[in-house]
PDB file of C-alpha atoms in Angstrom:
ATOM      1  CA  MET A  23     -31.836 -65.965  12.223  1.00 80.00           C
ATOM      2  CA  ILE A  24     -34.288 -65.186  14.744  1.00 83.00           C
ATOM      3  CA  TYR A  25     -34.136 -61.869  16.118  1.00 91.00           C
ATOM      4  CA  SER A  26     -35.525 -60.920  19.783  1.00 95.00           C
ATOM      5  CA  ILE A  27     -36.610 -57.429  18.027  1.00 96.00           C
ATOM      6  CA  GLU A  28     -36.851 -56.010  14.444  1.00 95.00           C
ATOM      7  CA  THR A  29     -38.203 -53.557  13.202  1.00 95.00           C
ATOM      8  CA  LYS A  30     -38.513 -51.782   9.190  1.00 95.00           C
ATOM      9  CA  ASP A  31     -39.054 -49.081   7.383  1.00 95.00           C
ATOM     10  CA  LEU A  32     -40.390 -48.073  11.366  1.00 96.00           C
ATOM     11  CA  THR A  33     -42.035 -44.365  10.458  1.00 96.00           C
ATOM     12  CA  LYS A  34     -43.399 -42.469  13.322  1.00 94.00           C
ATOM     13  CA  SER A  35     -45.483 -37.982  12.552  1.00 93.00           C
ATOM     14  CA  TYR A  36     -46.511 -36.441  15.224  1.00 91.00           C
ATOM     15  CA  ASP A  37     -48.861 -33.499  13.636  1.00 86.00           C
ATOM     16  CA  LYS A  38     -45.720 -32.594  10.520  1.00 84.00           C
ATOM     17  CA  THR A  39     -43.047 -33.344  13.242  1.00 88.00           C
ATOM     18  CA  ILE A  40     -41.057 -36.216  12.029  1.00 91.00           C
ATOM     19  CA  ALA A  41     -40.229 -38.324  14.747  1.00 92.00           C
ATOM     20  CA  LEU A  42     -39.368 -41.501  13.853  1.00 94.00           C
ATOM     21  CA  ASP A  43     -37.388 -41.823   9.837  1.00 93.00           C
ATOM     22  CA  SER A  44     -37.543 -45.573   8.216  1.00 93.00           C
ATOM     23  CA  LEU A  45     -35.825 -47.203  11.448  1.00 95.00           C
ATOM     24  CA  ASN A  46     -34.494 -50.681  10.499  1.00 96.00           C
ATOM     25  CA  LEU A  47     -33.192 -52.642  14.103  1.00 95.00           C
ATOM     26  CA  ARG A  48     -32.370 -56.151  14.295  1.00 94.00           C
ATOM     27  CA  ILE A  49     -31.903 -56.997  17.680  1.00 95.00           C
ATOM     28  CA  LYS A  50     -29.798 -60.717  18.425  1.00 93.00           C
ATOM     29  CA  LYS A  51     -31.314 -62.982  21.532  1.00 93.00           C
ATOM     30  CA  GLY A  52     -29.438 -62.870  24.366  1.00 92.00           C
ATOM     31  CA  GLU A  53     -27.444 -59.121  23.040  1.00 94.00           C
ATOM     32  CA  VAL A  54     -27.260 -56.145  25.233  1.00 95.00           C
ATOM     33  CA  TYR A  55     -28.018 -53.288  22.894  1.00 95.00           C
ATOM     34  CA  GLY A  56     -28.010 -49.410  24.159  1.00 94.00           C
ATOM     35  CA  PHE A  57     -30.621 -47.666  22.253  1.00 94.00           C
ATOM     36  CA  ILE A  58     -28.899 -43.472  22.502  1.00 91.00           C
ATOM     37  CA  GLY A  59     -29.472 -40.745  22.148  1.00 88.00           C
ATOM     38  CA  LYS A  60     -30.252 -37.241  22.808  1.00 85.00           C
ATOM     39  CA  ASN A  61     -33.664 -36.060  24.335  1.00 84.00           C
ATOM     40  CA  GLY A  62     -36.423 -35.935  21.877  1.00 85.00           C
ATOM     41  CA  ALA A  63     -33.834 -38.331  19.679  1.00 88.00           C
ATOM     42  CA  GLY A  64     -37.106 -41.131  19.184  1.00 92.00           C
ATOM     43  CA  LYS A  65     -36.044 -43.675  21.835  1.00 93.00           C
ATOM     44  CA  THR A  66     -39.709 -43.240  23.807  1.00 92.00           C
ATOM     45  CA  THR A  67     -41.292 -43.324  20.669  1.00 94.00           C
ATOM     46  CA  THR A  68     -39.715 -46.730  19.410  1.00 95.00           C
ATOM     47  CA  ILE A  69     -40.449 -47.578  22.100  1.00 95.00           C
ATOM     48  CA  ASN A  70     -43.951 -46.976  22.468  1.00 94.00           C
ATOM     49  CA  LEU A  71     -44.379 -48.401  19.211  1.00 95.00           C
ATOM     50  CA  ILE A  72     -42.808 -52.216  20.115  1.00 95.00           C
ATOM     51  CA  LEU A  73     -45.652 -52.376  22.550  1.00 94.00           C
ATOM     52  CA  SER A  74     -48.050 -51.390  21.342  1.00 93.00           C
ATOM     53  CA  LEU A  75     -49.409 -48.216  23.517  1.00 93.00           C
ATOM     54  CA  ILE A  76     -49.321 -46.357  19.989  1.00 93.00           C
ATOM     55  CA  HIS A  77     -50.343 -46.924  16.364  1.00 94.00           C
ATOM     56  CA  LYS A  78     -47.311 -46.550  13.700  1.00 94.00           C
ATOM     57  CA  ASP A  79     -46.890 -44.424  10.725  1.00 93.00           C
ATOM     58  CA  ASN A  80     -45.673 -47.128   8.640  1.00 94.00           C
ATOM     59  CA  GLY A  81     -43.230 -50.168   8.274  1.00 95.00           C
ATOM     60  CA  ASP A  82     -43.638 -53.240  10.526  1.00 95.00           C
ATOM     61  CA  ILE A  83     -42.544 -54.668  13.835  1.00 95.00           C
ATOM     62  CA  LEU A  84     -41.137 -58.193  14.389  1.00 95.00           C
ATOM     63  CA  ILE A  85     -40.674 -59.997  17.403  1.00 95.00           C
ATOM     64  CA  ASN A  86     -38.972 -63.593  17.672  1.00 93.00           C
ATOM     65  CA  ASN A  87     -39.700 -62.967  14.088  1.00 91.00           C
ATOM     66  CA  GLU A  88     -43.208 -62.945  14.634  1.00 92.00           C
ATOM     67  CA  LEU A  89     -44.843 -59.690  12.917  1.00 93.00           C
ATOM     68  CA  VAL A  90     -47.060 -57.463  15.084  1.00 91.00           C
ATOM     69  CA  LYS A  91     -50.067 -56.221  15.106  1.00 90.00           C
ATOM     70  CA  PHE A  92     -51.580 -53.172  16.938  1.00 87.00           C
ATOM     71  CA  LYS A  93     -54.181 -54.957  18.840  1.00 83.00           C
ATOM     72  CA  ASP A  94     -51.681 -58.414  19.213  1.00 85.00           C
ATOM     73  CA  GLN A  95     -51.575 -58.765  23.495  1.00 86.00           C
ATOM     74  CA  LYS A  96     -49.700 -62.707  23.067  1.00 88.00           C
ATOM     75  CA  TYR A  97     -46.261 -61.486  22.093  1.00 91.00           C
ATOM     76  CA  LYS A  98     -46.114 -59.283  25.389  1.00 91.00           C
ATOM     77  CA  SER A  99     -46.139 -61.929  27.406  1.00 91.00           C
ATOM     78  CA  SER A 100     -42.642 -62.132  26.230  1.00 93.00           C
ATOM     79  CA  ILE A 101     -41.622 -58.868  26.798  1.00 95.00           C
ATOM     80  CA  GLY A 102     -41.409 -57.356  30.538  1.00 95.00           C
ATOM     81  CA  PHE A 103     -41.225 -53.228  30.938  1.00 96.00           C
ATOM     82  CA  VAL A 104     -38.867 -51.111  32.588  1.00 94.00           C
ATOM     83  CA  PRO A 105     -39.865 -47.213  32.337  1.00 91.00           C
ATOM     84  CA  ASP A 106     -37.979 -44.280  33.951  1.00 88.00           C
ATOM     85  CA  VAL A 107     -39.711 -42.550  36.877  1.00 88.00           C
ATOM     86  CA  PRO A 108     -41.552 -46.281  37.574  1.00 91.00           C
ATOM     87  CA  VAL A 109     -45.142 -45.133  39.628  1.00 91.00           C
ATOM     88  CA  PHE A 110     -47.035 -47.760  42.688  1.00 93.00           C
ATOM     89  CA  PRO A 111     -49.572 -47.816  44.844  1.00 93.00           C
ATOM     90  CA  GLY A 112     -47.588 -46.852  48.203  1.00 92.00           C
ATOM     91  CA  TYR A 113     -49.459 -48.892  50.168  1.00 94.00           C
ATOM     92  CA  LEU A 114     -48.496 -51.653  48.856  1.00 94.00           C
ATOM     93  CA  ASN A 115     -45.262 -53.720  49.695  1.00 94.00           C
ATOM     94  CA  SER A 116     -43.227 -55.545  47.176  1.00 93.00           C
ATOM     95  CA  GLU A 117     -44.856 -58.740  47.696  1.00 94.00           C
ATOM     96  CA  GLU A 118     -47.925 -57.654  47.858  1.00 94.00           C
ATOM     97  CA  TYR A 119     -47.945 -55.904  44.849  1.00 95.00           C
ATOM     98  CA  LEU A 120     -45.923 -58.504  42.591  1.00 95.00           C
ATOM     99  CA  SER A 121     -49.183 -61.248  44.109  1.00 94.00           C
ATOM    100  CA  PHE A 122     -50.732 -58.691  41.203  1.00 93.00           C
ATOM    101  CA  THR A 123     -48.492 -58.376  38.270  1.00 94.00           C
ATOM    102  CA  CYS A 124     -48.305 -63.282  38.456  1.00 94.00           C
ATOM    103  CA  ASP A 125     -52.497 -62.330  38.450  1.00 92.00           C
ATOM    104  CA  VAL A 126     -52.102 -60.434  35.106  1.00 91.00           C
ATOM    105  CA  PHE A 127     -49.573 -63.337  34.073  1.00 91.00           C
ATOM    106  CA  ASN A 128     -52.449 -65.725  35.313  1.00 91.00           C
ATOM    107  CA  ILE A 129     -49.150 -67.353  37.419  1.00 93.00           C
ATOM    108  CA  THR A 130     -50.649 -68.643  40.244  1.00 91.00           C
ATOM    109  CA  GLY A 131     -51.039 -71.408  43.699  1.00 90.00           C
ATOM    110  CA  LYS A 132     -46.973 -72.080  44.172  1.00 92.00           C
ATOM    111  CA  GLU A 133     -45.372 -71.257  40.882  1.00 94.00           C
ATOM    112  CA  LYS A 134     -46.284 -67.780  42.460  1.00 94.00           C
ATOM    113  CA  ASN A 135     -44.838 -67.536  45.217  1.00 93.00           C
ATOM    114  CA  GLN A 136     -41.726 -69.162  43.818  1.00 95.00           C
ATOM    115  CA  ALA A 137     -41.944 -66.041  41.228  1.00 95.00           C
ATOM    116  CA  ILE A 138     -42.012 -64.045  43.654  1.00 95.00           C
ATOM    117  CA  ASP A 139     -39.195 -64.876  46.192  1.00 94.00           C
ATOM    118  CA  LYS A 140     -37.099 -65.433  43.443  1.00 96.00           C
ATOM    119  CA  VAL A 141     -37.373 -62.343  41.147  1.00 95.00           C
ATOM    120  CA  LEU A 142     -37.311 -60.883  44.896  1.00 96.00           C
ATOM    121  CA  LYS A 143     -34.054 -61.627  45.543  1.00 95.00           C
ATOM    122  CA  PHE A 144     -32.657 -61.354  42.498  1.00 95.00           C
ATOM    123  CA  VAL A 145     -32.896 -57.513  43.020  1.00 94.00           C
ATOM    124  CA  GLU A 146     -31.970 -57.669  46.528  1.00 94.00           C
ATOM    125  CA  LEU A 147     -35.251 -56.871  47.908  1.00 93.00           C
ATOM    126  CA  ASP A 148     -36.318 -60.015  49.323  1.00 90.00           C
ATOM    127  CA  LYS A 149     -35.755 -58.768  52.642  1.00 90.00           C
ATOM    128  CA  VAL A 150     -37.694 -55.206  52.582  1.00 90.00           C
ATOM    129  CA  LYS A 151     -40.750 -55.441  54.015  1.00 89.00           C
ATOM    130  CA  LYS A 152     -42.223 -51.885  54.371  1.00 93.00           C
ATOM    131  CA  ARG A 153     -44.552 -50.180  51.848  1.00 95.00           C
ATOM    132  CA  ILE A 154     -43.802 -49.021  48.533  1.00 94.00           C
ATOM    133  CA  SER A 155     -44.465 -45.504  49.367  1.00 93.00           C
ATOM    134  CA  GLY A 156     -41.429 -45.173  52.326  1.00 92.00           C
ATOM    135  CA  PHE A 157     -38.703 -46.717  48.842  1.00 93.00           C
ATOM    136  CA  SER A 158     -35.933 -44.630  47.966  1.00 92.00           C
ATOM    137  CA  ARG A 159     -35.761 -44.157  44.035  1.00 92.00           C
ATOM    138  CA  GLY A 160     -33.349 -46.841  44.108  1.00 92.00           C
ATOM    139  CA  MET A 161     -36.117 -49.543  45.966  1.00 93.00           C
ATOM    140  CA  LYS A 162     -38.224 -48.153  43.554  1.00 95.00           C
ATOM    141  CA  GLN A 163     -36.151 -49.112  40.440  1.00 94.00           C
ATOM    142  CA  ARG A 164     -35.347 -52.026  40.452  1.00 95.00           C
ATOM    143  CA  LEU A 165     -38.888 -53.185  42.003  1.00 96.00           C
ATOM    144  CA  ALA A 166     -39.718 -52.147  38.555  1.00 96.00           C
ATOM    145  CA  ILE A 167     -36.885 -54.585  37.205  1.00 96.00           C
ATOM    146  CA  ALA A 168     -38.717 -57.471  39.355  1.00 96.00           C
ATOM    147  CA  GLN A 169     -41.912 -56.563  38.094  1.00 96.00           C
ATOM    148  CA  ALA A 170     -40.847 -56.691  34.615  1.00 96.00           C
ATOM    149  CA  LEU A 171     -39.393 -60.396  35.568  1.00 96.00           C
ATOM    150  CA  VAL A 172     -41.732 -62.026  36.978  1.00 95.00           C
ATOM    151  CA  HIS A 173     -42.574 -63.354  34.326  1.00 95.00           C
ATOM    152  CA  ASP A 174     -39.552 -64.586  33.457  1.00 94.00           C
ATOM    153  CA  PRO A 175     -39.350 -63.372  29.929  1.00 95.00           C
ATOM    154  CA  GLU A 176     -37.201 -63.881  27.204  1.00 95.00           C
ATOM    155  CA  ILE A 177     -36.923 -59.800  26.367  1.00 96.00           C
ATOM    156  CA  LEU A 178     -36.430 -56.882  28.782  1.00 97.00           C
ATOM    157  CA  ILE A 179     -37.195 -53.293  27.492  1.00 97.00           C
ATOM    158  CA  MET A 180     -35.416 -50.329  29.642  1.00 95.00           C
ATOM    159  CA  ASP A 181     -36.885 -46.788  29.179  1.00 93.00           C
ATOM    160  CA  GLU A 182     -34.142 -45.259  31.037  1.00 90.00           C
ATOM    161  CA  PRO A 183     -33.881 -47.157  33.957  1.00 89.00           C
ATOM    162  CA  THR A 184     -30.746 -44.723  35.208  1.00 88.00           C
ATOM    163  CA  SER A 185     -31.566 -41.371  34.724  1.00 83.00           C
ATOM    164  CA  ALA A 186     -33.607 -40.756  38.272  1.00 81.00           C
ATOM    165  CA  LEU A 187     -31.355 -42.040  40.014  1.00 86.00           C
ATOM    166  CA  ASP A 188     -27.988 -41.208  42.553  1.00 88.00           C
ATOM    167  CA  PRO A 189     -25.085 -42.700  41.645  1.00 89.00           C
ATOM    168  CA  ILE A 190     -25.640 -45.575  44.343  1.00 91.00           C
ATOM    169  CA  GLY A 191     -28.683 -46.759  42.296  1.00 89.00           C
ATOM    170  CA  ARG A 192     -27.619 -46.454  39.311  1.00 90.00           C
ATOM    171  CA  LYS A 193     -24.615 -48.689  40.385  1.00 91.00           C
ATOM    172  CA  GLU A 194     -27.308 -51.761  41.362  1.00 92.00           C
ATOM    173  CA  VAL A 195     -29.349 -51.319  38.120  1.00 91.00           C
ATOM    174  CA  MET A 196     -26.248 -51.573  36.436  1.00 93.00           C
ATOM    175  CA  ASP A 197     -25.331 -54.322  38.395  1.00 93.00           C
ATOM    176  CA  ILE A 198     -29.027 -56.160  38.072  1.00 94.00           C
ATOM    177  CA  ILE A 199     -28.103 -55.712  34.403  1.00 94.00           C
ATOM    178  CA  LEU A 200     -24.440 -57.106  34.213  1.00 94.00           C
ATOM    179  CA  LYS A 201     -26.321 -60.333  35.446  1.00 94.00           C
ATOM    180  CA  LEU A 202     -29.041 -60.473  33.479  1.00 95.00           C
ATOM    181  CA  LYS A 203     -26.220 -60.096  30.293  1.00 93.00           C
ATOM    182  CA  GLY A 204     -26.665 -63.035  28.490  1.00 91.00           C
ATOM    183  CA  LYS A 205     -29.582 -64.927  29.555  1.00 93.00           C
ATOM    184  CA  LYS A 206     -32.092 -62.036  28.386  1.00 95.00           C
ATOM    185  CA  THR A 207     -31.876 -59.974  25.244  1.00 96.00           C
ATOM    186  CA  ILE A 208     -32.130 -56.377  27.063  1.00 97.00           C
ATOM    187  CA  PHE A 209     -32.853 -53.369  25.181  1.00 96.00           C
ATOM    188  CA  TYR A 210     -31.984 -50.307  26.689  1.00 93.00           C
ATOM    189  CA  SER A 211     -32.822 -46.623  26.114  1.00 93.00           C
ATOM    190  CA  THR A 212     -31.154 -43.873  27.388  1.00 88.00           C
ATOM    191  CA  HIS A 213     -28.102 -41.278  27.208  1.00 83.00           C
ATOM    192  CA  ILE A 214     -26.151 -41.664  29.592  1.00 83.00           C
ATOM    193  CA  LEU A 215     -23.297 -42.926  28.063  1.00 84.00           C
ATOM    194  CA  ASP A 216     -20.591 -44.621  31.228  1.00 83.00           C
ATOM    195  CA  ASP A 217     -23.899 -46.994  31.248  1.00 85.00           C
ATOM    196  CA  VAL A 218     -23.855 -47.757  27.720  1.00 88.00           C
ATOM    197  CA  GLU A 219     -19.579 -48.269  27.681  1.00 84.00           C
ATOM    198  CA  LYS A 220     -19.865 -50.687  31.361  1.00 85.00           C
ATOM    199  CA  VAL A 221     -22.837 -54.037  29.519  1.00 89.00           C
ATOM    200  CA  CYS A 222     -23.627 -52.986  26.038  1.00 92.00           C
ATOM    201  CA  ASP A 223     -22.602 -55.710  23.615  1.00 91.00           C
ATOM    202  CA  ARG A 224     -23.766 -52.917  20.260  1.00 93.00           C
ATOM    203  CA  ILE A 225     -25.522 -49.908  20.345  1.00 92.00           C
ATOM    204  CA  GLY A 226     -27.376 -47.999  17.994  1.00 93.00           C
ATOM    205  CA  LEU A 227     -27.466 -44.196  18.282  1.00 92.00           C
ATOM    206  CA  LEU A 228     -30.688 -42.449  17.452  1.00 93.00           C
ATOM    207  CA  ASN A 229     -30.092 -38.574  16.262  1.00 90.00           C
ATOM    208  CA  LYS A 230     -33.626 -36.500  15.236  1.00 90.00           C
ATOM    209  CA  GLY A 231     -35.535 -39.988  14.789  1.00 92.00           C
ATOM    210  CA  VAL A 232     -33.361 -41.716  12.117  1.00 92.00           C
ATOM    211  CA  LEU A 233     -30.403 -44.435  13.626  1.00 93.00           C
ATOM    212  CA  VAL A 234     -27.243 -42.733  12.681  1.00 90.00           C
ATOM    213  CA  LEU A 235     -24.730 -45.559  13.302  1.00 88.00           C
ATOM    214  CA  GLU A 236     -24.760 -48.968  14.869  1.00 90.00           C
ATOM    215  CA  ASP A 237     -22.059 -51.541  15.991  1.00 88.00           C
ATOM    216  CA  SER A 238     -20.346 -52.534  18.677  1.00 87.00           C
ATOM    217  CA  ILE A 239     -18.924 -49.839  21.180  1.00 80.00           C
ATOM    218  CA  GLU A 240     -14.801 -51.250  20.520  1.00 80.00           C
ATOM    219  CA  ASN A 241     -15.771 -51.143  16.721  1.00 83.00           C
ATOM    220  CA  ILE A 242     -16.752 -47.400  16.462  1.00 80.00           C
ATOM    221  CA  GLN A 243     -14.194 -46.589  19.019  1.00 73.00           C
ATOM    222  CA  SER A 244     -11.662 -48.142  16.469  1.00 73.00           C
ATOM    223  CA  SER A 245     -12.988 -46.425  13.534  1.00 72.00           C
ATOM    224  CA  PHE A 246     -14.157 -42.950  14.856  1.00 70.00           C
ATOM    225  CA  LEU A 247      -9.971 -42.044  15.509  1.00 63.00           C
ATOM    226  CA  SER A 248      -9.410 -39.190  18.483  1.00 69.00           C
ATOM    227  CA  ASN A 249      -6.701 -36.209  17.769  1.00 75.00           C
ATOM    228  CA  LYS A 250      -4.629 -37.984  20.949  1.00 79.00           C
ATOM    229  CA  MET A 251      -1.902 -40.279  20.827  1.00 81.00           C
ATOM    230  CA  TYR A 252      -0.127 -42.414  23.951  1.00 85.00           C
ATOM    231  CA  ILE A 253       3.592 -42.364  23.778  1.00 88.00           C
ATOM    232  CA  GLN A 254       5.713 -44.192  26.830  1.00 89.00           C
ATOM    233  CA  THR A 255      10.039 -44.474  26.059  1.00 90.00           C
ATOM    234  CA  LYS A 256      12.631 -45.412  28.121  1.00 89.00           C
ATOM    235  CA  SER A 257      13.106 -41.942  29.484  1.00 89.00           C
ATOM    236  CA  GLU A 258      11.381 -39.725  32.271  1.00 89.00           C
ATOM    237  CA  PRO A 259       8.140 -38.558  29.944  1.00 88.00           C
ATOM    238  CA  ILE A 260       8.400 -35.258  32.224  1.00 89.00           C
ATOM    239  CA  GLU A 261      11.880 -34.981  30.828  1.00 88.00           C
ATOM    240  CA  VAL A 262      10.823 -35.913  27.085  1.00 88.00           C
ATOM    241  CA  VAL A 263       7.789 -33.118  27.055  1.00 86.00           C
ATOM    242  CA  ARG A 264       9.735 -30.538  28.030  1.00 87.00           C
ATOM    243  CA  LYS A 265      12.307 -31.639  25.236  1.00 87.00           C
ATOM    244  CA  LEU A 266       9.398 -31.803  22.738  1.00 85.00           C
ATOM    245  CA  GLN A 267       7.757 -27.516  24.178  1.00 84.00           C
ATOM    246  CA  LYS A 268      11.390 -26.332  23.792  1.00 84.00           C
ATOM    247  CA  GLU A 269      10.639 -27.953  19.415  1.00 84.00           C
ATOM    248  CA  GLY A 270       8.074 -25.604  19.086  1.00 80.00           C
ATOM    249  CA  LEU A 271       4.942 -27.530  17.786  1.00 81.00           C
ATOM    250  CA  GLU A 272       1.906 -26.321  17.679  1.00 77.00           C
ATOM    251  CA  ALA A 273       0.723 -29.386  19.874  1.00 81.00           C
ATOM    252  CA  LYS A 274       0.318 -30.466  23.847  1.00 82.00           C
ATOM    253  CA  PHE A 275       2.062 -32.779  25.530  1.00 85.00           C
ATOM    254  CA  PHE A 276       1.122 -33.714  29.636  1.00 84.00           C
ATOM    255  CA  VAL A 277       2.452 -36.729  31.426  1.00 88.00           C
ATOM    256  CA  SER A 278      -0.257 -39.487  31.641  1.00 80.00           C
ATOM    257  CA  ASN A 279       0.468 -42.962  33.218  1.00 74.00           C
ATOM    258  CA  GLN A 280       3.947 -43.431  32.614  1.00 81.00           C
ATOM    259  CA  GLY A 281       3.786 -41.710  29.497  1.00 88.00           C
ATOM    260  CA  ILE A 282       2.710 -38.641  27.262  1.00 87.00           C
ATOM    261  CA  LEU A 283      -0.153 -37.349  25.964  1.00 84.00           C
ATOM    262  CA  CYS A 284       0.017 -35.242  22.975  1.00 84.00           C
ATOM    263  CA  GLU A 285      -3.086 -33.444  21.597  1.00 81.00           C
ATOM    264  CA  LEU A 286      -2.158 -33.211  17.807  1.00 79.00           C
ATOM    265  CA  ASN A 287      -4.022 -30.802  15.316  1.00 77.00           C
ATOM    266  CA  LYS A 288      -4.549 -29.784  11.510  1.00 76.00           C
ATOM    267  CA  ASN A 289      -1.197 -27.724  11.692  1.00 78.00           C
ATOM    268  CA  VAL A 290       0.863 -30.989  13.159  1.00 79.00           C
ATOM    269  CA  LYS A 291       0.816 -34.957  12.619  1.00 80.00           C
ATOM    270  CA  GLU A 292       1.615 -38.111  14.262  1.00 80.00           C
ATOM    271  CA  ASN A 293       4.862 -37.767  12.271  1.00 86.00           C
ATOM    272  CA  ASP A 294       5.706 -35.177  12.515  1.00 84.00           C
ATOM    273  CA  ILE A 295       5.845 -36.159  16.767  1.00 85.00           C
ATOM    274  CA  LEU A 296       7.664 -39.130  15.810  1.00 88.00           C
ATOM    275  CA  ARG A 297      10.112 -37.532  13.780  1.00 88.00           C
ATOM    276  CA  ARG A 298      11.301 -35.643  16.382  1.00 87.00           C
ATOM    277  CA  LEU A 299      11.017 -38.084  18.960  1.00 90.00           C
ATOM    278  CA  ILE A 300      13.626 -39.476  16.670  1.00 90.00           C
ATOM    279  CA  ASP A 301      16.146 -36.843  16.217  1.00 88.00           C
ATOM    280  CA  LEU A 302      15.847 -36.216  19.999  1.00 90.00           C
ATOM    281  CA  ASP A 303      17.535 -39.501  20.356  1.00 89.00           C
ATOM    282  CA  GLU A 304      14.893 -41.144  22.546  1.00 88.00           C
ATOM    283  CA  THR A 305      14.295 -44.488  22.791  1.00 90.00           C
ATOM    284  CA  VAL A 306      10.146 -45.464  21.337  1.00 90.00           C
ATOM    285  CA  ILE A 307       8.686 -48.073  23.563  1.00 90.00           C
ATOM    286  CA  GLU A 308       5.082 -47.187  23.004  1.00 88.00           C
ATOM    287  CA  PHE A 309       3.150 -44.965  19.791  1.00 88.00           C
ATOM    288  CA  ARG A 310      -0.120 -45.269  19.416  1.00 84.00           C
ATOM    289  CA  ARG A 311      -3.209 -43.045  18.369  1.00 79.00           C
ATOM    290  CA  MET A 312      -5.412 -43.325  20.578  1.00 77.00           C
ATOM    291  CA  LYS A 313      -9.478 -43.942  20.070  1.00 73.00           C
ATOM    292  CA  SER A 314     -12.583 -41.797  20.733  1.00 71.00           C
ATOM    293  CA  SER A 315     -14.153 -42.371  23.711  1.00 73.00           C
ATOM    294  CA  LEU A 316     -18.172 -42.898  22.900  1.00 77.00           C
ATOM    295  CA  GLU A 317     -18.599 -39.087  24.865  1.00 77.00           C
ATOM    296  CA  ASP A 318     -16.428 -37.846  21.819  1.00 74.00           C
ATOM    297  CA  VAL A 319     -18.339 -39.768  18.891  1.00 77.00           C
ATOM    298  CA  PHE A 320     -21.875 -38.846  20.472  1.00 76.00           C
ATOM    299  CA  ILE A 321     -20.780 -35.475  20.539  1.00 79.00           C
ATOM    300  CA  LYS A 322     -19.211 -35.654  16.771  1.00 75.00           C
ATOM    301  CA  LEU A 323     -22.608 -37.438  15.162  1.00 75.00           C
ATOM    302  CA  THR A 324     -25.163 -34.982  17.055  1.00 76.00           C
ATOM    303  CA  LYS A 325     -24.427 -31.381  16.269  1.00 73.00           C
TER     304      LYS A 325
END
């Protein structure tokens, strides 16, 4: 199989501090890979190594199964990069800045004009003619995505692209990622877990330079079961909650979504609740343990 991005035992230290400890990643073509972790976990270090912006201590980096050496430049033409807080010359407008970007990639003539028009329309900046100095943060981030896409790369690397944005700006960026899903390989570094759940096919959780978890979101949530049960009976939920509360069980009960939410603890198991419901002559329609949220898993593994 050809992997868009692969690292083998990738290691990096700053003085005596290990920032990245034998990182092994395999990112498939066309997937959106969420690279998550707390600030300082090593996410930006990983990106800087992939882009050959800093030297590695040990290990290998492969792009499309080709080994990358530090001085290599050719492989970078297959990558577009979006930083967390992009900086632009404020005296230019979008078209002028993208024209400069095209020059860097030797895109000229009719092809250049077509590329600029296409990418500005894609990020919905085609009708904006003012200088970049008058852009909002969200507009600047969309322009950063445009410059990363103007040369039509196979891979898009995004380093916390929504961290400095307001809710509207975040939604605009997430909508763009969704439109790119399946068309580009997207390596998406972030600590905003809500965003990850919306767009990512798989995630890798980095903690103190170590990859502690990697899987699809669905598999992760199924593997890490929460301490919450969802219960639905034929009787009205509020009436069932009152009955269960009178049973003296060391558990919490709430009415939720036409059913009952129960928080278990070490003294009360799910079978204890089910037996009480049967003893109370309640007809149980649904009785299941809820999946953990990505936030629950994140907190559990990074404590």
